[in-house]
Amino acid sequence: MDEIKNENYRSGFITVLGRPNVGKSTLVNALMGQKIAAVSPKPQTTRARQLAILTDEDAQIILMDTPGMHNPINKLGRAMNAIVEETLQDSDVILWLVDVSDPPQSEDELIANFLHTARNLPPVVMGLNKIDLLSTEEQDSQKDVFKKLYSNAADVIPISARKRSGLDDLLQKLKNMLPKGSPYFPEEQITDYQERQIAADLIREAALMFLQQEVPHAIAVRVDEFTERETGGAYIAATIFVEKESQKGIVIGSGGKMLKKIGSLARKSIEEMSGRSIFLQLRVKVSENWRENAVFLRRMGYETVEKK
Ligand code: GDP
Ligand code: MG
């Protein structure tokens, strides 16, 4: 950006790392002050890589909200792990988010081991999230527990993404760790993610919210049409893909009730994200074994599926 002539300006990429459900998307949304990433009580809501760009007068922080690390049980899982690895090597700081309302889980240990053994990694800041669920004494003891899990952290910062506490402190510390340099993106740009991809994520989030255990992770969403209406709003047509005929029935529900519920929640989140009224039309289609189908995954935007 030309207008910024400040020699002390800092800019860089921060990967938000952490197992599913620790609050990565919630944190990114809280820092951005608006809904960019899909948040869900069910893990694995966030799928493709997404940048959130936070620009102010002394720094531009580019946050990468990545999927969690997990066992690559299928191609989609492997694609996610590949994304995580590449992202870490490309970033200036790693923000490792943990959930202090629980003891460290095996996935936290996996991440700790990975960070210990990986080479050429940038500094790691540990964000101790969900402190709102603990008393002050519990916070202190959990801080020690997580410090033991990973002793190489450059900093350990307690926060609550949901209650927005500790975020100023976190931001300031992250900024100070970024290299000096001019911003990568124009000031007004807040994400590299297409609005239609965000919409697809939000529809998926809404579906997972209602479907609970019935269709675990067996859905993908594609936005087929996203057009501006002359009246000011937008029209979105999207397809929810499931793996089996039986799942299709569940997603539609009796008399179409379930699909209606999903559509109405999704519409609300998309309106919140895009700041305009949305007309949303959903349909459900069976695509067998989409999780093992590389072509399908590429079409859905999971570009790094094939790693050579
Ligand atoms: P992600 O999988 O790491 O991206 O996690 P999400 O951001 O989707 O959050 C998972 C769940 O944890 C959601 O139900 C959030 O509302 C909840 N959550 C996130 N941050 C906090 C927090 O600071 N405190 C509490 N109590 N819940 C949180
Ligand atoms: Mg997420």
mmCIF file of C-alpha atoms and ligand atoms in Angstrom:
data_model
loop_
_atom_site.group_PDB
_atom_site.id
_atom_site.type_symbol
_atom_site.label_atom_id
_atom_site.label_comp_id
_atom_site.label_asym_id
_atom_site.label_seq_id
_atom_site.Cartn_x
_atom_site.Cartn_y
_atom_site.Cartn_z
ATOM 1 C CA MET A 1 0.000 0.000 0.000
ATOM 2 C CA ASP A 2 1.568 3.264 -1.109
ATOM 3 C CA GLU A 3 -0.035 5.571 1.404
ATOM 4 C CA ILE A 4 1.683 3.877 4.331
ATOM 5 C CA LYS A 5 5.165 5.378 4.611
ATOM 6 C CA ASN A 6 5.836 4.242 8.157
ATOM 7 C CA GLU A 7 9.262 2.589 8.378
ATOM 8 C CA ASN A 8 8.185 0.684 11.429
ATOM 9 C CA TYR A 9 5.168 -0.848 9.756
ATOM 10 C CA ARG A 10 4.951 -4.601 10.291
ATOM 11 C CA SER A 11 3.185 -7.217 8.234
ATOM 12 C CA GLY A 12 3.110 -10.962 8.106
ATOM 13 C CA PHE A 13 1.317 -14.267 8.151
ATOM 14 C CA ILE A 14 0.129 -15.989 11.286
ATOM 15 C CA THR A 15 -1.113 -19.552 11.177
ATOM 16 C CA VAL A 16 -3.780 -20.338 13.699
ATOM 17 C CA LEU A 17 -3.068 -23.938 14.612
ATOM 18 C CA GLY A 18 -4.966 -26.243 16.923
ATOM 19 C CA ARG A 19 -7.029 -29.360 17.145
ATOM 20 C CA PRO A 20 -10.676 -29.163 16.106
ATOM 21 C CA ASN A 21 -13.053 -27.291 18.383
ATOM 22 C CA VAL A 22 -10.555 -25.259 20.427
ATOM 23 C CA GLY A 23 -12.023 -22.036 19.045
ATOM 24 C CA LYS A 24 -9.841 -21.076 16.079
ATOM 25 C CA SER A 25 -12.685 -19.793 13.932
ATOM 26 C CA THR A 26 -14.278 -18.010 16.878
ATOM 27 C CA LEU A 27 -10.988 -16.237 17.544
ATOM 28 C CA VAL A 28 -10.510 -15.190 13.935
ATOM 29 C CA ASN A 29 -14.066 -13.827 13.827
ATOM 30 C CA ALA A 30 -13.571 -12.010 17.144
ATOM 31 C CA LEU A 31 -10.325 -10.420 15.976
ATOM 32 C CA MET A 32 -11.901 -9.403 12.694
ATOM 33 C CA GLY A 33 -15.037 -8.110 14.368
ATOM 34 C CA GLN A 34 -17.223 -9.923 11.872
ATOM 35 C CA LYS A 35 -18.178 -13.358 10.765
ATOM 36 C CA ILE A 36 -15.683 -14.757 8.304
ATOM 37 C CA ALA A 37 -15.111 -18.315 9.439
ATOM 38 C CA ALA A 38 -17.754 -20.908 10.160
ATOM 39 C CA VAL A 39 -18.038 -21.777 13.833
ATOM 40 C CA SER A 40 -19.677 -24.935 15.058
ATOM 41 C CA PRO A 41 -19.932 -27.060 18.183
ATOM 42 C CA LYS A 42 -19.022 -29.964 15.898
ATOM 43 C CA PRO A 43 -15.405 -30.305 14.816
ATOM 44 C CA GLN A 44 -14.206 -29.986 11.219
ATOM 45 C CA THR A 45 -16.450 -27.162 10.160
ATOM 46 C CA THR A 46 -13.551 -25.314 8.617
ATOM 47 C CA ARG A 47 -12.308 -27.057 5.515
ATOM 48 C CA ALA A 48 -10.336 -25.115 2.965
ATOM 49 C CA ARG A 49 -7.599 -22.642 3.787
ATOM 50 C CA GLN A 50 -8.755 -19.116 4.341
ATOM 51 C CA LEU A 51 -7.047 -15.810 5.027
ATOM 52 C CA ALA A 52 -8.409 -13.165 7.371
ATOM 53 C CA ILE A 53 -6.659 -9.839 6.885
ATOM 54 C CA LEU A 54 -6.498 -7.428 9.785
ATOM 55 C CA THR A 55 -5.081 -4.016 8.878
ATOM 56 C CA ASP A 56 -4.455 -1.067 11.182
ATOM 57 C CA GLU A 57 -2.112 1.895 11.343
ATOM 58 C CA ASP A 58 0.940 0.001 12.593
ATOM 59 C CA ALA A 59 0.569 -3.523 11.249
ATOM 60 C CA GLN A 60 -1.162 -5.871 8.850
ATOM 61 C CA ILE A 61 -1.780 -9.279 10.355
ATOM 62 C CA ILE A 62 -2.790 -12.001 7.946
ATOM 63 C CA LEU A 63 -4.389 -14.854 9.829
ATOM 64 C CA MET A 64 -4.662 -18.262 8.293
ATOM 65 C CA ASP A 65 -7.470 -20.263 9.765
ATOM 66 C CA THR A 66 -6.633 -23.846 8.951
ATOM 67 C CA PRO A 67 -8.412 -27.114 9.550
ATOM 68 C CA GLY A 68 -7.208 -29.048 12.581
ATOM 69 C CA MET A 69 -4.665 -31.823 12.394
ATOM 70 C CA HIS A 70 -6.072 -35.289 12.539
ATOM 71 C CA ASN A 71 -5.471 -38.807 11.430
ATOM 72 C CA PRO A 72 -5.659 -38.968 7.666
ATOM 73 C CA ILE A 73 -8.397 -41.554 7.538
ATOM 74 C CA ASN A 74 -9.354 -40.625 4.022
ATOM 75 C CA LYS A 75 -8.190 -38.382 1.222
ATOM 76 C CA LEU A 76 -9.899 -35.348 2.666
ATOM 77 C CA GLY A 77 -8.041 -35.818 5.947
ATOM 78 C CA ARG A 78 -4.744 -36.122 4.103
ATOM 79 C CA ALA A 79 -5.443 -32.987 2.121
ATOM 80 C CA MET A 80 -6.068 -31.130 5.350
ATOM 81 C CA ASN A 81 -2.819 -32.269 6.924
ATOM 82 C CA ALA A 82 -0.886 -31.276 3.813
ATOM 83 C CA ILE A 83 -2.438 -27.828 3.984
ATOM 84 C CA VAL A 84 -1.445 -27.471 7.629
ATOM 85 C CA GLU A 85 2.170 -28.446 7.016
ATOM 86 C CA GLU A 86 2.680 -26.080 4.096
ATOM 87 C CA THR A 87 0.980 -23.260 5.910
ATOM 88 C CA LEU A 88 3.221 -23.573 8.950
ATOM 89 C CA GLN A 89 6.384 -23.355 6.909
ATOM 90 C CA ASP A 90 5.147 -20.263 5.114
ATOM 91 C CA SER A 91 4.123 -18.283 8.168
ATOM 92 C CA ASP A 92 5.955 -15.708 10.307
ATOM 93 C CA VAL A 93 4.374 -16.752 13.587
ATOM 94 C CA ILE A 94 2.399 -19.801 14.651
ATOM 95 C CA LEU A 95 -0.473 -19.181 17.012
ATOM 96 C CA TRP A 96 -1.253 -22.500 18.649
ATOM 97 C CA LEU A 97 -4.650 -22.408 20.246
ATOM 98 C CA VAL A 98 -5.555 -24.853 23.008
ATOM 99 C CA ASP A 99 -8.719 -25.327 25.038
ATOM 100 C CA VAL A 100 -7.805 -24.923 28.708
ATOM 101 C CA SER A 101 -11.220 -26.024 29.917
ATOM 102 C CA ASP A 102 -10.016 -29.576 29.204
ATOM 103 C CA PRO A 103 -6.750 -31.345 29.967
ATOM 104 C CA PRO A 104 -4.448 -31.701 26.929
ATOM 105 C CA GLN A 105 -5.807 -34.309 24.512
ATOM 106 C CA SER A 106 -3.878 -36.789 22.409
ATOM 107 C CA GLU A 107 -4.258 -34.436 19.445
ATOM 108 C CA ASP A 108 -2.607 -31.645 21.464
ATOM 109 C CA GLU A 109 0.269 -34.015 22.155
ATOM 110 C CA LEU A 110 0.489 -34.809 18.447
ATOM 111 C CA ILE A 111 0.813 -31.121 17.693
ATOM 112 C CA ALA A 112 3.420 -30.648 20.449
ATOM 113 C CA ASN A 113 5.454 -33.531 19.031
ATOM 114 C CA PHE A 114 5.133 -32.161 15.537
ATOM 115 C CA LEU A 115 6.318 -28.704 16.629
ATOM 116 C CA HIS A 116 9.214 -30.213 18.591
ATOM 117 C CA THR A 117 10.475 -32.273 15.669
ATOM 118 C CA ALA A 118 9.742 -29.986 12.712
ATOM 119 C CA ARG A 119 12.602 -27.816 11.513
ATOM 120 C CA ASN A 120 12.692 -24.187 10.365
ATOM 121 C CA LEU A 121 9.448 -23.307 12.049
ATOM 122 C CA PRO A 122 8.656 -19.717 13.042
ATOM 123 C CA PRO A 123 8.133 -18.840 16.741
ATOM 124 C CA VAL A 124 5.105 -20.378 18.430
ATOM 125 C CA VAL A 125 2.719 -18.391 20.624
ATOM 126 C CA MET A 126 0.364 -20.487 22.701
ATOM 127 C CA GLY A 127 -3.137 -19.097 23.111
ATOM 128 C CA LEU A 128 -4.890 -20.571 26.133
ATOM 129 C CA ASN A 129 -8.499 -20.262 25.038
ATOM 130 C CA LYS A 130 -11.810 -20.608 26.907
ATOM 131 C CA ILE A 131 -10.519 -19.172 30.195
ATOM 132 C CA ASP A 132 -14.076 -17.945 30.779
ATOM 133 C CA LEU A 133 -14.900 -21.523 31.772
ATOM 134 C CA LEU A 134 -12.310 -21.595 34.589
ATOM 135 C CA SER A 135 -11.749 -19.937 37.952
ATOM 136 C CA THR A 136 -8.573 -17.885 38.407
ATOM 137 C CA GLU A 137 -6.879 -20.734 40.315
ATOM 138 C CA GLU A 138 -7.835 -23.236 37.652
ATOM 139 C CA GLN A 139 -6.456 -20.897 34.998
ATOM 140 C CA ASP A 140 -3.096 -20.808 36.757
ATOM 141 C CA SER A 141 -2.812 -24.547 37.113
ATOM 142 C CA GLN A 142 -3.918 -25.185 33.527
ATOM 143 C CA LYS A 143 -1.362 -22.644 32.340
ATOM 144 C CA ASP A 144 1.357 -24.749 33.978
ATOM 145 C CA VAL A 145 -0.013 -27.942 32.479
ATOM 146 C CA PHE A 146 0.050 -26.532 28.960
ATOM 147 C CA LYS A 147 3.453 -24.914 29.457
ATOM 148 C CA LYS A 148 4.760 -28.379 30.288
ATOM 149 C CA LEU A 149 3.168 -29.795 27.165
ATOM 150 C CA TYR A 150 5.215 -27.402 25.053
ATOM 151 C CA SER A 151 8.097 -25.640 26.741
ATOM 152 C CA ASN A 152 9.436 -23.896 23.617
ATOM 153 C CA ALA A 153 6.595 -21.412 23.278
ATOM 154 C CA ALA A 154 7.745 -17.823 22.718
ATOM 155 C CA ASP A 155 4.754 -16.665 24.757
ATOM 156 C CA VAL A 156 1.724 -18.116 26.521
ATOM 157 C CA ILE A 157 -1.361 -15.895 26.518
ATOM 158 C CA PRO A 158 -4.691 -16.633 28.226
ATOM 159 C CA ILE A 159 -7.755 -15.513 26.270
ATOM 160 C CA SER A 160 -11.425 -16.049 25.745
ATOM 161 C CA ALA A 161 -12.329 -15.799 22.087
ATOM 162 C CA ARG A 162 -16.017 -16.011 22.887
ATOM 163 C CA LYS A 163 -15.992 -13.297 25.575
ATOM 164 C CA ARG A 164 -13.359 -11.309 23.685
ATOM 165 C CA SER A 165 -11.045 -11.032 26.666
ATOM 166 C CA GLY A 166 -7.260 -10.910 26.419
ATOM 167 C CA LEU A 167 -7.475 -10.198 22.707
ATOM 168 C CA ASP A 168 -5.765 -6.782 22.792
ATOM 169 C CA ASP A 169 -2.818 -8.261 24.634
ATOM 170 C CA LEU A 170 -2.666 -11.150 22.176
ATOM 171 C CA LEU A 171 -2.810 -8.845 19.153
ATOM 172 C CA GLN A 172 -0.109 -6.552 20.494
ATOM 173 C CA LYS A 173 2.248 -9.456 21.138
ATOM 174 C CA LEU A 174 1.603 -11.008 17.752
ATOM 175 C CA LYS A 175 2.208 -7.681 16.018
ATOM 176 C CA ASN A 176 5.556 -7.244 17.736
ATOM 177 C CA MET A 177 6.693 -10.594 16.377
ATOM 178 C CA LEU A 178 5.975 -9.780 12.746
ATOM 179 C CA PRO A 179 8.765 -8.668 10.443
ATOM 180 C CA LYS A 180 8.929 -5.060 9.332
ATOM 181 C CA GLY A 181 7.512 -4.489 5.892
ATOM 182 C CA SER A 182 4.698 -2.938 3.934
ATOM 183 C CA PRO A 183 1.247 -4.524 3.825
ATOM 184 C CA TYR A 184 0.593 -7.416 1.461
ATOM 185 C CA PHE A 185 -3.047 -6.558 0.816
ATOM 186 C CA PRO A 186 -5.024 -3.345 0.275
ATOM 187 C CA GLU A 187 -6.378 -1.865 3.477
ATOM 188 C CA GLU A 188 -10.029 -2.607 2.734
ATOM 189 C CA GLN A 189 -9.532 -6.256 1.845
ATOM 190 C CA ILE A 190 -10.511 -8.537 4.701
ATOM 191 C CA THR A 191 -10.237 -11.981 3.151
ATOM 192 C CA ASP A 192 -9.001 -13.811 0.080
ATOM 193 C CA TYR A 193 -11.897 -16.158 0.417
ATOM 194 C CA GLN A 194 -14.640 -15.729 -2.115
ATOM 195 C CA GLU A 195 -17.999 -14.763 -0.753
ATOM 196 C CA ARG A 196 -19.454 -17.879 -2.348
ATOM 197 C CA GLN A 197 -16.965 -20.100 -0.549
ATOM 198 C CA ILE A 198 -17.863 -18.444 2.731
ATOM 199 C CA ALA A 199 -21.520 -18.967 1.912
ATOM 200 C CA ALA A 200 -20.851 -22.668 1.228
ATOM 201 C CA ASP A 201 -19.076 -22.963 4.592
ATOM 202 C CA LEU A 202 -21.935 -21.270 6.398
ATOM 203 C CA ILE A 203 -24.500 -23.566 4.789
ATOM 204 C CA ARG A 204 -22.405 -26.550 5.829
ATOM 205 C CA GLU A 205 -22.170 -25.125 9.340
ATOM 206 C CA ALA A 206 -25.947 -24.748 9.527
ATOM 207 C CA ALA A 207 -26.486 -28.313 8.321
ATOM 208 C CA LEU A 208 -24.048 -29.750 10.868
ATOM 209 C CA MET A 209 -25.733 -27.753 13.598
ATOM 210 C CA PHE A 210 -29.032 -29.557 13.069
ATOM 211 C CA LEU A 211 -27.936 -32.961 11.864
ATOM 212 C CA GLN A 212 -25.970 -33.896 14.992
ATOM 213 C CA GLN A 213 -24.806 -37.510 14.775
ATOM 214 C CA GLU A 214 -26.912 -38.583 11.795
ATOM 215 C CA VAL A 215 -24.689 -37.461 8.968
ATOM 216 C CA PRO A 216 -21.248 -36.988 10.501
ATOM 217 C CA HIS A 217 -19.006 -35.128 8.079
ATOM 218 C CA ALA A 218 -20.675 -36.859 5.150
ATOM 219 C CA ILE A 219 -21.773 -33.621 3.576
ATOM 220 C CA ALA A 220 -20.215 -31.110 1.230
ATOM 221 C CA VAL A 221 -21.766 -27.925 -0.064
ATOM 222 C CA ARG A 222 -21.394 -26.309 -3.463
ATOM 223 C CA VAL A 223 -22.737 -22.888 -4.318
ATOM 224 C CA ASP A 224 -24.155 -23.192 -7.834
ATOM 225 C CA GLU A 225 -25.292 -19.638 -8.312
ATOM 226 C CA PHE A 226 -24.649 -16.371 -6.504
ATOM 227 C CA THR A 227 -26.229 -13.401 -8.207
ATOM 228 C CA GLU A 228 -26.912 -9.873 -7.130
ATOM 229 C CA ARG A 229 -30.545 -8.815 -7.288
ATOM 230 C CA GLU A 230 -31.595 -5.442 -8.548
ATOM 231 C CA THR A 231 -33.531 -4.953 -5.339
ATOM 232 C CA GLY A 232 -30.236 -4.957 -3.397
ATOM 233 C CA GLY A 233 -30.047 -8.465 -2.006
ATOM 234 C CA ALA A 234 -28.481 -11.577 -3.474
ATOM 235 C CA TYR A 235 -29.806 -14.891 -4.762
ATOM 236 C CA ILE A 236 -27.913 -18.037 -3.843
ATOM 237 C CA ALA A 237 -28.599 -21.537 -5.094
ATOM 238 C CA ALA A 238 -26.591 -24.297 -3.439
ATOM 239 C CA THR A 239 -26.374 -28.076 -3.402
ATOM 240 C CA ILE A 240 -25.778 -30.159 -0.303
ATOM 241 C CA PHE A 241 -24.009 -33.386 -1.228
ATOM 242 C CA VAL A 242 -24.422 -36.512 0.857
ATOM 243 C CA GLU A 243 -22.986 -39.993 0.424
ATOM 244 C CA LYS A 244 -26.073 -42.158 0.692
ATOM 245 C CA GLU A 245 -29.722 -42.090 -0.278
ATOM 246 C CA SER A 246 -30.658 -42.583 3.395
ATOM 247 C CA GLN A 247 -28.720 -39.439 4.344
ATOM 248 C CA LYS A 248 -30.532 -37.495 1.687
ATOM 249 C CA GLY A 249 -33.788 -38.331 3.434
ATOM 250 C CA ILE A 250 -32.426 -37.152 6.762
ATOM 251 C CA VAL A 251 -31.166 -33.859 5.374
ATOM 252 C CA ILE A 252 -34.491 -33.135 3.692
ATOM 253 C CA GLY A 253 -36.540 -34.344 6.651
ATOM 254 C CA SER A 254 -40.214 -35.175 6.697
ATOM 255 C CA GLY A 255 -42.118 -32.770 4.504
ATOM 256 C CA GLY A 256 -38.861 -30.913 3.842
ATOM 257 C CA LYS A 257 -38.773 -29.600 7.413
ATOM 258 C CA MET A 258 -35.083 -30.237 8.091
ATOM 259 C CA LEU A 259 -33.924 -28.596 4.880
ATOM 260 C CA LYS A 260 -36.102 -25.616 5.693
ATOM 261 C CA LYS A 261 -34.492 -25.263 9.131
ATOM 262 C CA ILE A 262 -31.007 -25.546 7.669
ATOM 263 C CA GLY A 263 -31.847 -23.025 4.968
ATOM 264 C CA SER A 264 -33.251 -20.486 7.365
ATOM 265 C CA LEU A 265 -30.246 -20.632 9.733
ATOM 266 C CA ALA A 266 -27.800 -20.544 6.802
ATOM 267 C CA ARG A 267 -29.596 -17.581 5.307
ATOM 268 C CA LYS A 268 -29.303 -15.669 8.568
ATOM 269 C CA SER A 269 -25.527 -16.283 8.854
ATOM 270 C CA ILE A 270 -24.936 -15.387 5.215
ATOM 271 C CA GLU A 271 -26.904 -12.187 5.689
ATOM 272 C CA GLU A 272 -24.800 -11.403 8.751
ATOM 273 C CA MET A 273 -21.613 -12.052 6.795
ATOM 274 C CA SER A 274 -22.544 -10.177 3.649
ATOM 275 C CA GLY A 275 -24.617 -7.398 5.162
ATOM 276 C CA ARG A 276 -27.491 -7.714 2.721
ATOM 277 C CA SER A 277 -30.660 -9.700 2.360
ATOM 278 C CA ILE A 278 -30.274 -13.159 0.874
ATOM 279 C CA PHE A 279 -32.673 -15.417 -0.958
ATOM 280 C CA LEU A 280 -31.372 -18.949 -0.507
ATOM 281 C CA GLN A 281 -32.420 -22.029 -2.425
ATOM 282 C CA LEU A 282 -31.064 -25.407 -1.304
ATOM 283 C CA ARG A 283 -31.222 -28.859 -2.860
ATOM 284 C CA VAL A 284 -29.761 -32.195 -1.792
ATOM 285 C CA LYS A 285 -27.902 -34.646 -4.021
ATOM 286 C CA VAL A 286 -26.255 -38.025 -3.489
ATOM 287 C CA SER A 287 -22.625 -38.282 -4.562
ATOM 288 C CA GLU A 288 -21.276 -41.634 -3.447
ATOM 289 C CA ASN A 289 -17.915 -41.654 -1.667
ATOM 290 C CA TRP A 290 -17.254 -38.016 -2.381
ATOM 291 C CA ARG A 291 -14.589 -38.030 0.291
ATOM 292 C CA GLU A 292 -12.486 -40.493 -1.698
ATOM 293 C CA ASN A 293 -13.107 -38.809 -5.016
ATOM 294 C CA ALA A 294 -10.208 -36.534 -5.971
ATOM 295 C CA VAL A 295 -12.004 -34.889 -8.883
ATOM 296 C CA PHE A 296 -14.979 -34.089 -6.709
ATOM 297 C CA LEU A 297 -12.753 -32.622 -3.995
ATOM 298 C CA ARG A 298 -10.933 -30.430 -6.511
ATOM 299 C CA ARG A 299 -14.210 -29.111 -7.835
ATOM 300 C CA MET A 300 -15.258 -28.258 -4.310
ATOM 301 C CA GLY A 301 -12.130 -26.151 -3.908
ATOM 302 C CA TYR A 302 -9.804 -28.444 -1.975
ATOM 303 C CA GLU A 303 -6.939 -27.702 -4.298
ATOM 304 C CA THR A 304 -4.008 -29.323 -2.516
ATOM 305 C CA VAL A 305 -5.454 -32.812 -2.469
ATOM 306 C CA GLU A 306 -2.696 -34.299 -4.632
ATOM 307 C CA LYS A 307 0.687 -33.622 -3.078
ATOM 308 C CA LYS A 308 3.625 -34.674 -5.230
HETATM 309 P P1 GDP B 1 -12.412 -24.510 15.720
HETATM 310 O O1 GDP B 1 -12.807 -25.888 15.307
HETATM 311 O O2 GDP B 1 -11.097 -24.522 16.444
HETATM 312 O O3 GDP B 1 -12.459 -23.497 14.618
HETATM 313 O O4 GDP B 1 -13.485 -24.072 16.841
HETATM 314 P P2 GDP B 1 -14.752 -23.109 16.718
HETATM 315 O O5 GDP B 1 -14.324 -21.695 16.615
HETATM 316 O O6 GDP B 1 -15.649 -23.652 15.669
HETATM 317 O O7 GDP B 1 -15.380 -23.287 18.188
HETATM 318 C C1 GDP B 1 -15.774 -24.536 18.700
HETATM 319 C C2 GDP B 1 -16.739 -24.321 19.851
HETATM 320 O O8 GDP B 1 -16.089 -23.709 20.974
HETATM 321 C C3 GDP B 1 -17.905 -23.412 19.508
HETATM 322 O O9 GDP B 1 -19.063 -23.921 20.115
HETATM 323 C C4 GDP B 1 -17.503 -22.074 20.123
HETATM 324 O O10 GDP B 1 -18.596 -21.254 20.446
HETATM 325 C C5 GDP B 1 -16.763 -22.533 21.372
HETATM 326 N N1 GDP B 1 -15.780 -21.522 21.862
HETATM 327 C C6 GDP B 1 -14.844 -20.898 21.123
HETATM 328 N N2 GDP B 1 -14.127 -20.037 21.890
HETATM 329 C C7 GDP B 1 -14.640 -20.108 23.145
HETATM 330 C C8 GDP B 1 -14.324 -19.444 24.399
HETATM 331 O O11 GDP B 1 -13.443 -18.598 24.509
HETATM 332 N N3 GDP B 1 -15.072 -19.815 25.473
HETATM 333 C C9 GDP B 1 -16.070 -20.746 25.388
HETATM 334 N N4 GDP B 1 -16.728 -21.031 26.507
HETATM 335 N N5 GDP B 1 -16.381 -21.371 24.231
HETATM 336 C C10 GDP B 1 -15.686 -21.069 23.121
HETATM 337 MG MG MG B 2 -12.854 -23.762 12.594
#
